[in-house]
Amino acid sequence: MPELAAIWLTLQLSLVTTLVLLVIGLPFAWWLSNQTGGLRTTLETLTSLPLVMPPTVIGFYLLIMMSPDTFIGGLWLDLTGDTLTFSFAGLVVASIIYSLPFMIQPLLNAFESVDPKLREAAGDLGASTAEIFRHLILPLSKRGIITGGILTFAHTVGEFGIVLMVGGNIPGETRVISIALYEKVEILNYAEAHILSVTLLTFSFLVLFITYSLNKTPLMRLR
Amino acid sequence: MLIAQITCSRGSFSFRAKVDLKPGVLYGLIGPSGSGKTTFLHALAGIVPADGEIKFKQDIWQDHSYIAPSQRRSTSTVFQENRLFPHLTVKENLLFAEERTLSDSCSVDMKAVVENLEIDRILEKKPEQLSGGQIKRVSIARSILSDPDVLLLDEPTTELEDRLKSKILKFISELTKTNNKITILVSHHLPDIGRYCEETMVISKNVISPPRPTQSVFVRGLADLANNAESLEGSVLSVTVLDHQRDRGLTRLSLADEVIVAPISADLERGEKTNIFVLARDVILASEQPDKISIRNCLSGHLVEINEYPDGFSSVVIIDIGGQSLAARITNSSLQDMNLQTGQTIFALIKTISVEV
C-alpha cells in the first residue's frame, strides 16, 4: 500500500477536526436552535457558506488570515514558534471552517425535531434548561449527532483545494491523500493513483451507506 | 393560597379568571370544548403566557414585571396527549420527576403510587410499547411523583376503564387531602367531576367562575353549558353506603330516609360516605307513588323550583330530598299535563342503571 503516511495523516486530521467540531458544534447549534429572527438567519447563512464557496476562495482568505504578518498568524507564531500556514494545526483550522456546515446542519435539524412539547413537560417537572439539553435533547438527537460526526469526518477526508492553498504538500505534516493523489497523476503514476482513488471511493461509499442506513432522512436539509 | 387573576388570549378565544384556590381541595373545571380549560392550566403552569398576576403562598409566579418559568412553579401537569419521554423507560420517566421535586419533604412514595396506578408490571417498558390507557396512568404517576403543590390534570381519565378510573380518582382525591395539595381536574365527563371534586369552576362566556360547591354548580349552574351542546346536567347527591347485595350485583345506599339501589361498587365500605351522580334527563317524575313498576328507586321529595330550559321545550325541575337537590329534566308539555306546582310532594323515579357511583 503506497502513501501510508498520507493516509495516516488524513485520518488524524479528520478525527481531530470531527472532535473539535463536536465540542464547538453541540453548544453552538443548541444556542442557534433557540434563536429566531435576523441573527439566526445570518448565522445559519454564514455557517453554510462553505457549502457553496469554491474551496480555493476560502483557502485563499485563510492563507492571508493565518500568515505570520497578521494578528492571528503572528500570535500563533509567538505562542508555538511555528507558522500556522503550511502546518498541521493550520490544516485543522481550515478543515473546521470548511466542514462547519456538515456538523451544524445535522445538529440543528436533530435539535429542532425534538418535540417542543417534551421540553415543556420536562420544564414543568422542574428540569433546568441545561438538564433538558443533557437528559432530553442530547439522547433524542443521537442519530443527528452521529450523522454530523460521520459527515464531518468523511468530508474532511475528501478535501483538496483548501488544503492545497493553506497546507501545501509537506510529507507527514500537510500531505493528505487527495494531495498525494494529485501528485501521482501529475507524474503520470496512474497505478498508484488508481489504488488511492479506489480506496477513497470505497471509503466514501461506506460512510454514506452507513449514514443513510442510520438516518432515512435526506443528507442535508438546507432551508 | 393560589391566587390567579389573569386574562389570556390565544388565537380565536380569550378568557378571564379570578380565583383563589385553597390547599386540600380537589377542584373541578368544566366548560365547553375550546373554551380555554387547557390554556388555563397551562397558564398556571407557566407553559403559555397570560396577562395578570399569579401568586402561590408568598411566591409570586407572575406579576406585571416578572414571569417565573415553569421550572420555578411547583406545578405538575398531566397533559391530554402523550408527553412521556420516549427514550426513557417507564421507571426512568418516574425517576426523572421524582429527582426534580421542588418540595423539601417528599410526601409521596414511589411504591404506593406505582401500585395504585397498577403500573408495576410495565416499569421496564418504553413508552412506545404501552397502550393508550397505560400511557395515561404512567403520566399521572409521573406528575404525582414530582410532588407538586399544584397538580393539574387535563382529561386524565380518558382511555381508562371504569374500575381503574374510580380507583385512580379516589387515590388522587385522598392524596390531595392528606398532603394538603391543590388539584385541578379538567374533565368533560361530568359524573367524574360530580363524584370526586368538592368545588367546581365553570368556564362560560369567556369567564372562569370562582369555585363553588360542586353540588350547587351541578343543580343550577349548567344551563349555560347546555346551551353549548353539553346537555349533561345532573345532580350530585351525597349518600352513605348501607350494604352490598353481591348475588344481585347491587349496592344499597341511603339518602336521608330514602334507600337508593345502584350497580354494585364493591370497593366502597359499609358506612362510607360517597357521592353519586344522576343525569337530569334520567329522572322520571310522578305525582303519586307508583306500584308494579321495574324501577327500584322511588324517592319522595318536595318540588322547590321549576326553571325553563333555553331549548324552549323542556324545563329543569328541582326537588328537595332530605335537604339535597335532585334535578329532573322533563318536557314542558308533561309539566303542564301534570300541573306541577312548587311546594307539592313529588316522587322521583331513577333506574338503578342510571345511578353512577
Coordinates of C-alpha atoms in Angstrom, one line a residue:
Chain A
M1 CA 0.0 0.0 0.0
P2 CA 1.6 3.3 -1.1
E3 CA 1.4 6.5 0.8
L4 CA 0.7 5.1 4.2
A5 CA 1.9 8.3 5.8
A6 CA -0.6 10.3 3.8
I7 CA -3.4 8.0 4.7
W8 CA -2.4 8.2 8.4
L9 CA -2.2 12.0 8.3
T10 CA -5.6 12.2 6.7
L11 CA -7.2 10.1 9.3
Q12 CA -5.6 12.1 12.1
L13 CA -6.7 15.4 10.5
S14 CA -10.3 14.1 10.1
L15 CA -10.5 12.8 13.6
V16 CA -9.2 15.9 15.2
T17 CA -11.5 18.1 13.1
T18 CA -14.5 16.0 13.9
L19 CA -13.8 16.1 17.7
V20 CA -13.2 19.8 17.7
L21 CA -16.3 20.4 15.7
L22 CA -18.4 18.3 18.1
V23 CA -17.1 20.2 21.1
I24 CA -17.8 23.6 19.3
G25 CA -20.9 22.5 17.4
L26 CA -23.0 21.0 20.1
P27 CA -23.4 24.1 22.3
F28 CA -23.4 26.4 19.2
A29 CA -26.1 24.5 17.4
W30 CA -28.2 24.3 20.6
W31 CA -27.8 28.0 21.1
L32 CA -28.6 28.7 17.5
S33 CA -31.7 26.4 17.6
N34 CA -33.1 28.7 20.3
Q35 CA -32.6 31.9 18.3
T36 CA -35.1 33.4 16.0
G37 CA -35.2 36.3 13.5
G38 CA -32.3 38.0 11.7
L39 CA -29.5 36.9 13.9
R40 CA -30.4 33.3 13.4
T41 CA -30.7 33.6 9.6
T42 CA -27.4 35.5 9.4
L43 CA -25.5 32.9 11.4
E44 CA -27.1 30.0 9.6
T45 CA -26.1 31.6 6.3
L46 CA -22.5 32.2 7.5
T47 CA -22.1 28.6 8.7
S48 CA -23.5 27.3 5.4
L49 CA -21.3 29.4 3.2
P50 CA -18.6 26.7 2.8
L51 CA -21.1 24.6 1.0
V52 CA -21.3 26.9 -1.9
M53 CA -18.0 28.7 -1.9
P54 CA -15.1 27.3 -4.0
P55 CA -12.6 25.8 -1.6
T56 CA -9.9 27.9 -3.2
V57 CA -11.6 31.1 -2.2
I58 CA -11.9 30.0 1.5
G59 CA -8.3 28.7 1.3
F60 CA -7.1 32.0 -0.1
Y61 CA -8.6 34.1 2.6
L62 CA -7.4 31.7 5.3
L63 CA -3.9 31.8 3.9
I64 CA -3.9 35.5 4.2
M65 CA -5.5 35.5 7.6
M66 CA -3.1 32.9 9.0
S67 CA 0.1 34.4 7.5
P68 CA 2.7 35.5 10.2
D69 CA 2.2 39.2 9.3
T70 CA -1.4 39.2 10.6
F71 CA -2.5 39.3 14.2
I72 CA -3.7 35.7 14.4
G73 CA -0.8 34.2 12.4
G74 CA 1.7 36.3 14.5
L75 CA 0.1 35.3 17.8
W76 CA 0.3 31.7 16.8
L77 CA 4.0 32.1 15.8
D78 CA 4.8 33.8 19.2
L79 CA 3.0 31.1 21.1
T80 CA 4.2 28.0 19.3
G81 CA 7.3 29.1 17.5
D82 CA 5.8 27.7 14.3
T83 CA 3.8 29.3 11.5
L84 CA 0.1 28.4 11.2
T85 CA 0.3 28.2 7.5
F86 CA 1.8 25.1 6.0
S87 CA 1.4 23.2 9.3
F88 CA -0.9 20.5 10.6
A89 CA -2.5 23.0 13.0
G90 CA -3.3 25.3 10.1
L91 CA -5.0 22.4 8.3
V92 CA -7.1 21.7 11.3
V93 CA -8.3 25.3 11.4
A94 CA -9.1 25.3 7.7
S95 CA -10.9 21.9 8.0
I96 CA -13.0 23.1 10.9
I97 CA -14.2 26.1 8.8
Y98 CA -14.7 24.1 5.7
S99 CA -16.6 21.3 7.4
L100 CA -18.6 23.5 9.7
P101 CA -22.0 23.1 7.8
F102 CA -21.6 19.3 7.8
M103 CA -21.7 19.4 11.6
I104 CA -24.0 22.3 12.3
Q105 CA -26.9 21.4 9.9
P106 CA -27.5 17.8 11.1
L107 CA -27.3 19.0 14.7
L108 CA -29.7 21.9 14.1
N109 CA -32.1 19.5 12.3
A110 CA -31.9 17.0 15.1
F111 CA -32.4 19.5 17.9
E112 CA -35.3 21.0 16.2
S113 CA -37.0 17.7 15.5
V114 CA -37.3 17.1 19.3
D115 CA -41.0 17.8 20.0
P116 CA -41.2 21.1 22.0
K117 CA -44.0 19.6 24.0
L118 CA -41.5 17.2 25.6
R119 CA -39.3 20.2 26.5
E120 CA -42.4 21.8 28.1
A121 CA -43.1 18.6 30.0
A122 CA -39.6 18.4 31.3
G123 CA -39.6 22.1 32.4
D124 CA -42.9 21.5 34.1
L125 CA -41.4 18.7 36.1
G126 CA -38.7 21.1 37.2
A127 CA -35.8 20.4 34.8
S128 CA -33.5 23.4 34.1
T129 CA -32.5 24.4 30.6
A130 CA -29.1 22.6 31.0
E131 CA -30.8 19.5 32.3
I132 CA -33.3 19.5 29.4
F133 CA -30.3 19.7 27.0
R134 CA -28.4 17.0 28.8
H135 CA -31.2 14.5 29.5
L136 CA -33.7 15.1 26.8
I137 CA -32.3 16.9 23.7
L138 CA -28.9 15.1 23.5
P139 CA -30.2 11.5 23.8
L140 CA -33.1 12.2 21.4
S141 CA -30.7 13.7 18.9
K142 CA -28.3 10.8 19.0
R143 CA -28.8 10.0 15.3
G144 CA -28.3 13.6 14.3
I145 CA -25.1 13.7 16.3
I146 CA -23.7 10.5 14.7
T147 CA -24.7 11.8 11.3
G148 CA -22.9 15.1 11.9
G149 CA -19.8 13.3 13.1
I150 CA -19.7 10.9 10.1
L151 CA -20.3 13.5 7.5
T152 CA -17.7 15.8 9.0
F153 CA -15.2 13.1 9.1
A154 CA -15.9 12.0 5.6
H155 CA -15.9 15.5 4.2
T156 CA -12.5 16.2 5.8
V157 CA -11.0 13.1 4.3
G158 CA -12.0 14.3 0.9
E159 CA -11.0 17.9 1.0
F160 CA -8.4 19.1 -1.5
G161 CA -8.5 22.7 -2.7
I162 CA -8.4 24.3 0.8
V163 CA -5.6 22.0 1.9
L164 CA -3.5 22.8 -1.2
M165 CA -3.9 26.6 -0.5
V166 CA -3.2 26.5 3.2
G167 CA -1.1 23.5 3.7
G168 CA 0.8 22.8 0.6
N169 CA 2.5 19.3 0.2
I170 CA 4.8 18.6 3.2
P171 CA 5.0 14.8 3.8
G172 CA 3.9 13.9 7.3
E173 CA 2.7 17.4 8.0
T174 CA 0.2 18.5 5.3
R175 CA 0.4 15.9 2.6
V176 CA -3.0 14.2 2.8
I177 CA -4.5 11.6 0.5
S178 CA -6.0 13.9 -2.0
I179 CA -2.8 15.9 -2.4
A180 CA -0.8 12.7 -2.8
L181 CA -3.3 11.5 -5.4
Y182 CA -3.0 14.8 -7.3
E183 CA 0.8 14.4 -7.3
K184 CA 0.6 10.8 -8.6
V185 CA -1.5 12.0 -11.6
E186 CA 0.9 14.9 -12.2
I187 CA 3.8 12.5 -12.5
L188 CA 1.7 10.0 -14.5
N189 CA 1.9 7.3 -11.9
Y190 CA -1.6 6.0 -12.7
A191 CA -1.2 2.7 -11.0
E192 CA -0.8 4.2 -7.5
A193 CA -3.4 6.9 -8.4
H194 CA -5.9 4.1 -9.0
I195 CA -5.2 2.5 -5.7
L196 CA -5.7 5.8 -3.8
S197 CA -8.8 6.6 -5.8
V198 CA -10.4 3.2 -5.2
T199 CA -9.6 3.5 -1.5
L200 CA -11.2 6.9 -1.2
L201 CA -14.2 5.8 -3.3
T202 CA -14.8 2.7 -1.2
F203 CA -14.4 4.7 2.0
S204 CA -16.9 7.4 0.8
F205 CA -19.4 4.8 -0.3
L206 CA -19.3 3.0 3.1
V207 CA -19.6 6.2 5.0
L208 CA -22.7 7.4 3.1
F209 CA -24.2 3.9 3.2
I210 CA -23.9 3.8 7.0
T211 CA -25.3 7.4 7.3
Y212 CA -28.3 6.6 5.1
S213 CA -28.9 3.4 7.0
L214 CA -28.9 5.3 10.3
N215 CA -31.0 8.1 9.0
K216 CA -33.7 7.7 6.5
T217 CA -34.0 11.5 6.0
P218 CA -32.1 13.4 3.3
L219 CA -28.5 14.1 3.8
M220 CA -28.9 17.8 4.1
R221 CA -32.0 19.8 4.6
L222 CA -31.0 23.3 3.7
R223 CA -33.6 25.9 4.5
Chain B
M1 CA -53.4 30.3 48.7
L2 CA -53.1 30.0 44.9
I3 CA -54.4 33.3 43.7
A4 CA -54.7 33.8 40.0
Q5 CA -56.1 36.9 38.4
I6 CA -55.4 36.6 34.7
T7 CA -56.6 37.2 31.2
C8 CA -55.4 35.1 28.4
S9 CA -55.9 35.4 24.6
R10 CA -55.0 32.7 22.3
G11 CA -55.9 32.9 18.6
S12 CA -59.7 32.9 18.4
F13 CA -60.6 32.9 22.0
S14 CA -59.9 34.7 25.3
F15 CA -60.9 34.3 28.9
R16 CA -60.7 36.0 32.2
A17 CA -60.1 34.2 35.5
K18 CA -60.1 35.4 39.1
V19 CA -59.8 32.6 41.5
D20 CA -58.4 31.9 45.0
L21 CA -57.8 28.1 45.5
K22 CA -57.3 26.5 48.9
P23 CA -55.0 23.6 49.7
G24 CA -56.5 20.2 50.4
V25 CA -59.3 20.6 47.8
L26 CA -59.8 18.8 44.6
Y27 CA -61.3 21.3 42.2
G28 CA -63.2 20.5 39.0
L29 CA -63.0 22.7 35.9
I30 CA -65.7 22.3 33.3
G31 CA -66.7 24.1 30.2
P32 CA -67.4 23.6 26.5
S33 CA -64.7 22.3 24.2
G34 CA -62.4 25.0 23.1
S35 CA -63.3 27.4 25.9
G36 CA -59.8 27.5 27.4
K37 CA -59.7 24.8 30.0
T38 CA -56.4 23.5 28.9
T39 CA -55.0 27.0 28.3
F40 CA -55.9 28.0 31.9
L41 CA -54.0 25.0 33.3
H42 CA -51.0 25.8 31.0
A43 CA -51.1 29.5 32.1
L44 CA -51.0 28.4 35.8
A45 CA -48.0 26.1 35.0
G46 CA -46.2 28.8 33.1
I47 CA -46.3 27.0 29.8
V48 CA -48.3 29.6 27.9
P49 CA -48.2 33.3 28.6
A50 CA -51.0 35.1 30.3
D51 CA -51.5 38.7 31.5
G52 CA -52.1 39.4 35.1
E53 CA -50.9 38.0 38.5
I54 CA -50.5 34.6 39.9
K55 CA -49.3 34.1 43.4
F56 CA -48.8 30.9 45.4
K57 CA -48.4 31.4 49.2
Q58 CA -45.6 34.0 49.3
D59 CA -44.2 33.2 45.9
I60 CA -45.0 35.5 43.0
W61 CA -45.4 33.3 39.9
Q62 CA -46.1 36.3 37.8
D63 CA -47.0 39.9 38.0
H64 CA -46.7 42.9 35.7
S65 CA -42.9 42.9 35.7
Y66 CA -41.9 39.3 36.3
I67 CA -42.9 35.9 34.9
A68 CA -41.5 32.8 36.6
P69 CA -40.6 30.0 34.2
S70 CA -42.4 26.7 34.7
Q71 CA -39.3 25.2 36.4
R72 CA -39.8 27.6 39.3
R73 CA -43.5 26.9 39.8
S74 CA -44.4 24.0 41.9
T75 CA -46.9 22.6 39.5
S76 CA -47.1 19.4 37.5
T77 CA -49.4 18.8 34.6
V78 CA -50.9 15.6 33.2
F79 CA -51.2 16.6 29.6
Q80 CA -54.0 15.5 27.4
E81 CA -51.6 13.9 24.9
N82 CA -48.7 11.6 25.4
R83 CA -45.7 13.5 26.7
L84 CA -43.7 10.7 28.2
F85 CA -40.0 10.9 27.3
P86 CA -39.7 8.3 24.5
H87 CA -36.0 7.4 25.2
L88 CA -36.6 6.5 28.8
T89 CA -38.3 3.5 30.3
V90 CA -41.4 4.0 32.4
K91 CA -39.3 3.8 35.6
E92 CA -36.8 6.3 34.3
N93 CA -39.7 8.6 33.4
L94 CA -40.9 8.4 37.0
L95 CA -37.4 8.9 38.4
F96 CA -36.9 12.0 36.2
A97 CA -39.9 13.6 38.0
E98 CA -39.1 12.3 41.5
E99 CA -35.5 13.6 41.4
R100 CA -36.6 17.1 40.5
T101 CA -39.3 17.7 43.0
L102 CA -39.4 21.2 44.4
S103 CA -40.8 20.3 47.8
D104 CA -38.4 19.5 50.6
S105 CA -40.4 16.7 52.2
C106 CA -41.3 14.1 49.7
S107 CA -44.8 13.2 50.7
V108 CA -45.4 10.5 48.1
D109 CA -43.9 7.1 48.0
M110 CA -42.9 5.6 44.6
K111 CA -44.1 2.1 45.6
A112 CA -47.6 3.3 46.7
V113 CA -48.0 5.4 43.5
V114 CA -46.9 2.5 41.2
E115 CA -49.3 0.1 43.0
N116 CA -52.3 2.4 43.0
L117 CA -51.9 3.2 39.3
E118 CA -51.2 -0.5 38.6
I119 CA -48.1 0.1 36.5
D120 CA -45.7 -2.2 38.5
R121 CA -45.6 -4.7 35.6
I122 CA -44.6 -2.2 32.9
L123 CA -41.8 -0.3 34.7
E124 CA -39.1 -1.6 32.4
K125 CA -41.0 -0.9 29.2
K126 CA -40.5 2.1 26.8
P127 CA -43.4 4.4 26.1
E128 CA -43.8 3.2 22.5
Q129 CA -44.6 -0.3 23.9
L130 CA -47.5 1.0 26.0
S131 CA -51.3 1.2 25.3
G132 CA -53.1 4.5 25.5
G133 CA -54.5 3.7 28.9
Q134 CA -51.1 2.7 30.2
I135 CA -49.6 5.9 28.9
K136 CA -52.2 7.9 30.8
R137 CA -51.5 6.0 34.0
V138 CA -47.8 6.5 33.8
S139 CA -48.3 10.2 33.0
I140 CA -50.4 10.5 36.2
A141 CA -47.9 8.6 38.2
R142 CA -45.1 10.8 36.9
S143 CA -46.9 14.0 37.8
I144 CA -47.8 12.8 41.3
L145 CA -44.2 11.7 41.9
S146 CA -42.9 15.2 41.2
D147 CA -44.8 16.0 44.3
P148 CA -46.1 19.4 43.2
D149 CA -48.1 21.8 45.4
V150 CA -50.5 22.2 42.5
L151 CA -51.4 19.2 40.4
L152 CA -53.1 20.0 37.1
L153 CA -55.0 17.1 35.4
D154 CA -56.2 17.7 31.9
E155 CA -58.6 14.9 31.0
P156 CA -56.5 12.3 32.8
T157 CA -59.1 9.5 32.7
T158 CA -59.9 9.2 29.0
E159 CA -58.9 5.8 27.8
L160 CA -59.2 4.3 31.3
E161 CA -61.7 1.5 32.1
D162 CA -64.3 2.4 34.7
R163 CA -62.8 0.4 37.6
L164 CA -59.3 2.0 37.2
K165 CA -60.8 5.4 36.7
S166 CA -62.7 5.3 40.0
K167 CA -59.6 3.9 41.8
I168 CA -57.3 6.5 40.4
L169 CA -59.5 9.5 41.0
K170 CA -60.1 8.2 44.6
F171 CA -56.4 7.9 45.1
I172 CA -55.8 11.5 43.8
S173 CA -58.6 12.8 46.0
E174 CA -57.0 11.2 49.1
L175 CA -53.6 12.5 48.2
T176 CA -55.0 16.0 47.8
K177 CA -56.4 15.9 51.2
T178 CA -53.7 14.1 53.2
N179 CA -50.8 16.1 51.7
N180 CA -52.8 19.3 51.6
K181 CA -52.3 20.0 47.9
I182 CA -54.3 21.8 45.3
T183 CA -55.6 19.7 42.5
I184 CA -57.5 20.8 39.4
L185 CA -59.3 18.2 37.4
V186 CA -60.5 19.0 33.9
S187 CA -62.9 16.5 32.5
H188 CA -65.8 16.5 30.0
H189 CA -67.2 13.5 31.9
L190 CA -69.3 15.4 34.4
P191 CA -70.0 12.4 36.6
D192 CA -66.3 12.3 37.5
I193 CA -66.3 15.9 38.5
G194 CA -69.5 15.4 40.4
R195 CA -68.3 12.5 42.4
Y196 CA -64.8 13.5 43.3
C197 CA -64.5 17.3 43.2
E198 CA -65.6 19.3 46.3
E199 CA -65.7 22.5 44.4
T200 CA -66.0 23.3 40.7
M201 CA -65.2 26.2 38.4
V202 CA -67.1 26.7 35.2
I203 CA -65.9 28.4 32.1
S204 CA -68.7 30.1 30.4
K205 CA -68.8 33.1 28.1
N206 CA -65.1 33.7 28.4
V207 CA -65.1 33.9 32.2
I208 CA -63.9 31.3 34.6
S209 CA -66.2 31.5 37.6
P210 CA -64.7 31.3 41.1
P211 CA -65.1 27.8 42.5
R212 CA -68.4 26.9 44.1
P213 CA -69.5 23.7 45.9
T214 CA -70.0 21.1 43.2
Q215 CA -73.5 20.1 44.2
S216 CA -74.8 23.7 43.7
V217 CA -72.9 24.0 40.4
F218 CA -74.5 20.9 39.1
V219 CA -78.1 21.6 40.0
R220 CA -78.2 25.3 38.9
G221 CA -75.1 26.2 37.0
L222 CA -75.1 24.0 34.0
A223 CA -77.8 25.6 31.8
D224 CA -75.2 27.9 30.2
L225 CA -73.1 24.9 29.4
A226 CA -76.0 23.0 28.0
N227 CA -76.6 25.9 25.6
N228 CA -73.2 25.0 24.2
A229 CA -74.3 21.5 23.3
E230 CA -73.2 19.7 26.5
S231 CA -76.6 18.7 27.8
L232 CA -75.2 16.5 30.5
E233 CA -76.6 18.3 33.5
G234 CA -77.4 16.3 36.5
S235 CA -77.2 16.1 40.3
V236 CA -74.6 15.1 42.8
L237 CA -76.0 13.5 45.9
S238 CA -74.1 12.7 49.0
V239 CA -75.0 9.2 50.2
T240 CA -73.9 6.6 52.8
V241 CA -73.2 3.0 51.8
L242 CA -75.7 0.6 53.5
D243 CA -74.6 -2.8 52.2
H244 CA -73.8 -4.8 49.1
Q245 CA -76.1 -7.5 47.6
R246 CA -73.4 -9.4 45.8
D247 CA -75.7 -12.1 44.5
R248 CA -77.9 -9.5 42.8
G249 CA -75.0 -7.2 41.8
L250 CA -76.4 -4.3 43.7
T251 CA -75.1 -1.8 46.3
R252 CA -77.7 -0.1 48.6
L253 CA -77.1 3.5 49.6
S254 CA -79.0 5.8 52.0
L255 CA -80.0 9.4 51.3
A256 CA -81.9 10.9 54.3
D257 CA -84.7 8.4 54.9
E258 CA -84.6 7.0 51.4
V259 CA -82.8 4.0 50.1
I260 CA -81.1 4.1 46.6
V261 CA -80.1 1.0 44.8
A262 CA -77.1 1.2 42.5
P263 CA -75.0 -1.1 40.4
I264 CA -72.5 -2.8 42.7
S265 CA -69.4 -0.9 43.7
A266 CA -67.6 -3.4 45.9
D267 CA -64.6 -1.2 46.7
L268 CA -66.9 1.0 48.9
E269 CA -67.1 0.0 52.6
R270 CA -70.2 -0.1 54.7
G271 CA -70.9 3.3 56.3
E272 CA -68.6 5.1 53.9
K273 CA -69.8 8.4 52.5
T274 CA -69.7 8.8 48.8
N275 CA -71.2 10.9 46.0
I276 CA -73.5 9.6 43.3
F277 CA -74.3 11.3 40.0
V278 CA -77.7 11.2 38.3
L279 CA -78.3 12.8 34.9
A280 CA -81.3 15.1 35.0
R281 CA -82.7 13.5 31.9
D282 CA -82.7 10.1 33.5
V283 CA -85.1 11.2 36.3
I284 CA -88.8 10.4 35.9
L285 CA -91.4 12.3 38.0
A286 CA -94.7 11.0 39.4
S287 CA -97.2 12.9 41.5
E288 CA -98.4 9.7 43.2
Q289 CA -96.3 6.7 44.3
P290 CA -96.5 4.2 41.5
D291 CA -96.5 0.4 42.1
K292 CA -95.9 -2.6 39.8
I293 CA -93.0 -0.9 38.1
S294 CA -89.5 -2.1 37.3
I295 CA -87.8 1.0 38.7
R296 CA -86.2 0.2 42.1
N297 CA -85.6 3.8 43.2
C298 CA -88.6 5.9 44.1
L299 CA -87.6 8.9 46.2
S300 CA -90.1 11.3 47.7
G301 CA -89.4 14.9 48.0
H302 CA -90.7 18.5 47.6
L303 CA -90.7 20.4 44.4
V304 CA -88.8 23.6 45.0
E305 CA -88.1 25.2 41.7
I306 CA -89.1 25.0 38.0
N307 CA -86.6 26.5 35.5
E308 CA -87.4 26.8 31.9
Y309 CA -84.6 25.4 29.8
P310 CA -83.1 27.5 27.0
D311 CA -84.1 24.9 24.4
G312 CA -87.7 26.1 24.5
F313 CA -89.4 22.7 25.0
S314 CA -88.1 21.4 28.3
S315 CA -87.6 22.5 31.9
V316 CA -85.4 21.5 34.8
V317 CA -87.4 20.7 38.0
I318 CA -85.5 20.8 41.2
I319 CA -86.7 18.5 44.0
D320 CA -85.6 18.7 47.6
I321 CA -84.9 15.2 49.1
G322 CA -83.8 15.4 52.7
G323 CA -82.0 18.7 52.2
Q324 CA -80.3 17.7 48.9
S325 CA -81.3 18.9 45.5
L326 CA -82.1 16.5 42.6
A327 CA -82.6 17.9 39.1
A328 CA -85.1 16.3 36.7
R329 CA -85.4 17.5 33.1
I330 CA -88.9 16.9 31.6
T331 CA -90.7 18.4 28.7
N332 CA -92.9 21.5 29.2
S333 CA -95.9 19.6 28.0
S334 CA -95.6 17.0 30.8
L335 CA -95.1 19.8 33.2
Q336 CA -98.5 21.2 32.1
D337 CA -100.3 17.9 32.0
M338 CA -99.1 17.0 35.5
N339 CA -99.9 20.5 36.7
L340 CA -96.8 20.6 38.8
Q341 CA -96.5 23.4 41.4
T342 CA -93.7 24.4 43.6
G343 CA -94.1 23.1 47.2
Q344 CA -96.0 19.9 46.3
T345 CA -94.9 16.5 47.2
I346 CA -93.4 14.6 44.3
F347 CA -91.8 11.2 43.6
A348 CA -88.6 10.9 41.6
L349 CA -88.0 7.6 39.8
I350 CA -84.5 6.6 38.9
K351 CA -83.4 3.4 37.2
T352 CA -80.6 1.5 39.0
I353 CA -78.6 1.7 35.8
S354 CA -78.7 5.5 35.8
V355 CA -77.1 5.8 39.2
E356 CA -73.4 6.4 38.8
V357 CA -71.4 5.5 41.9

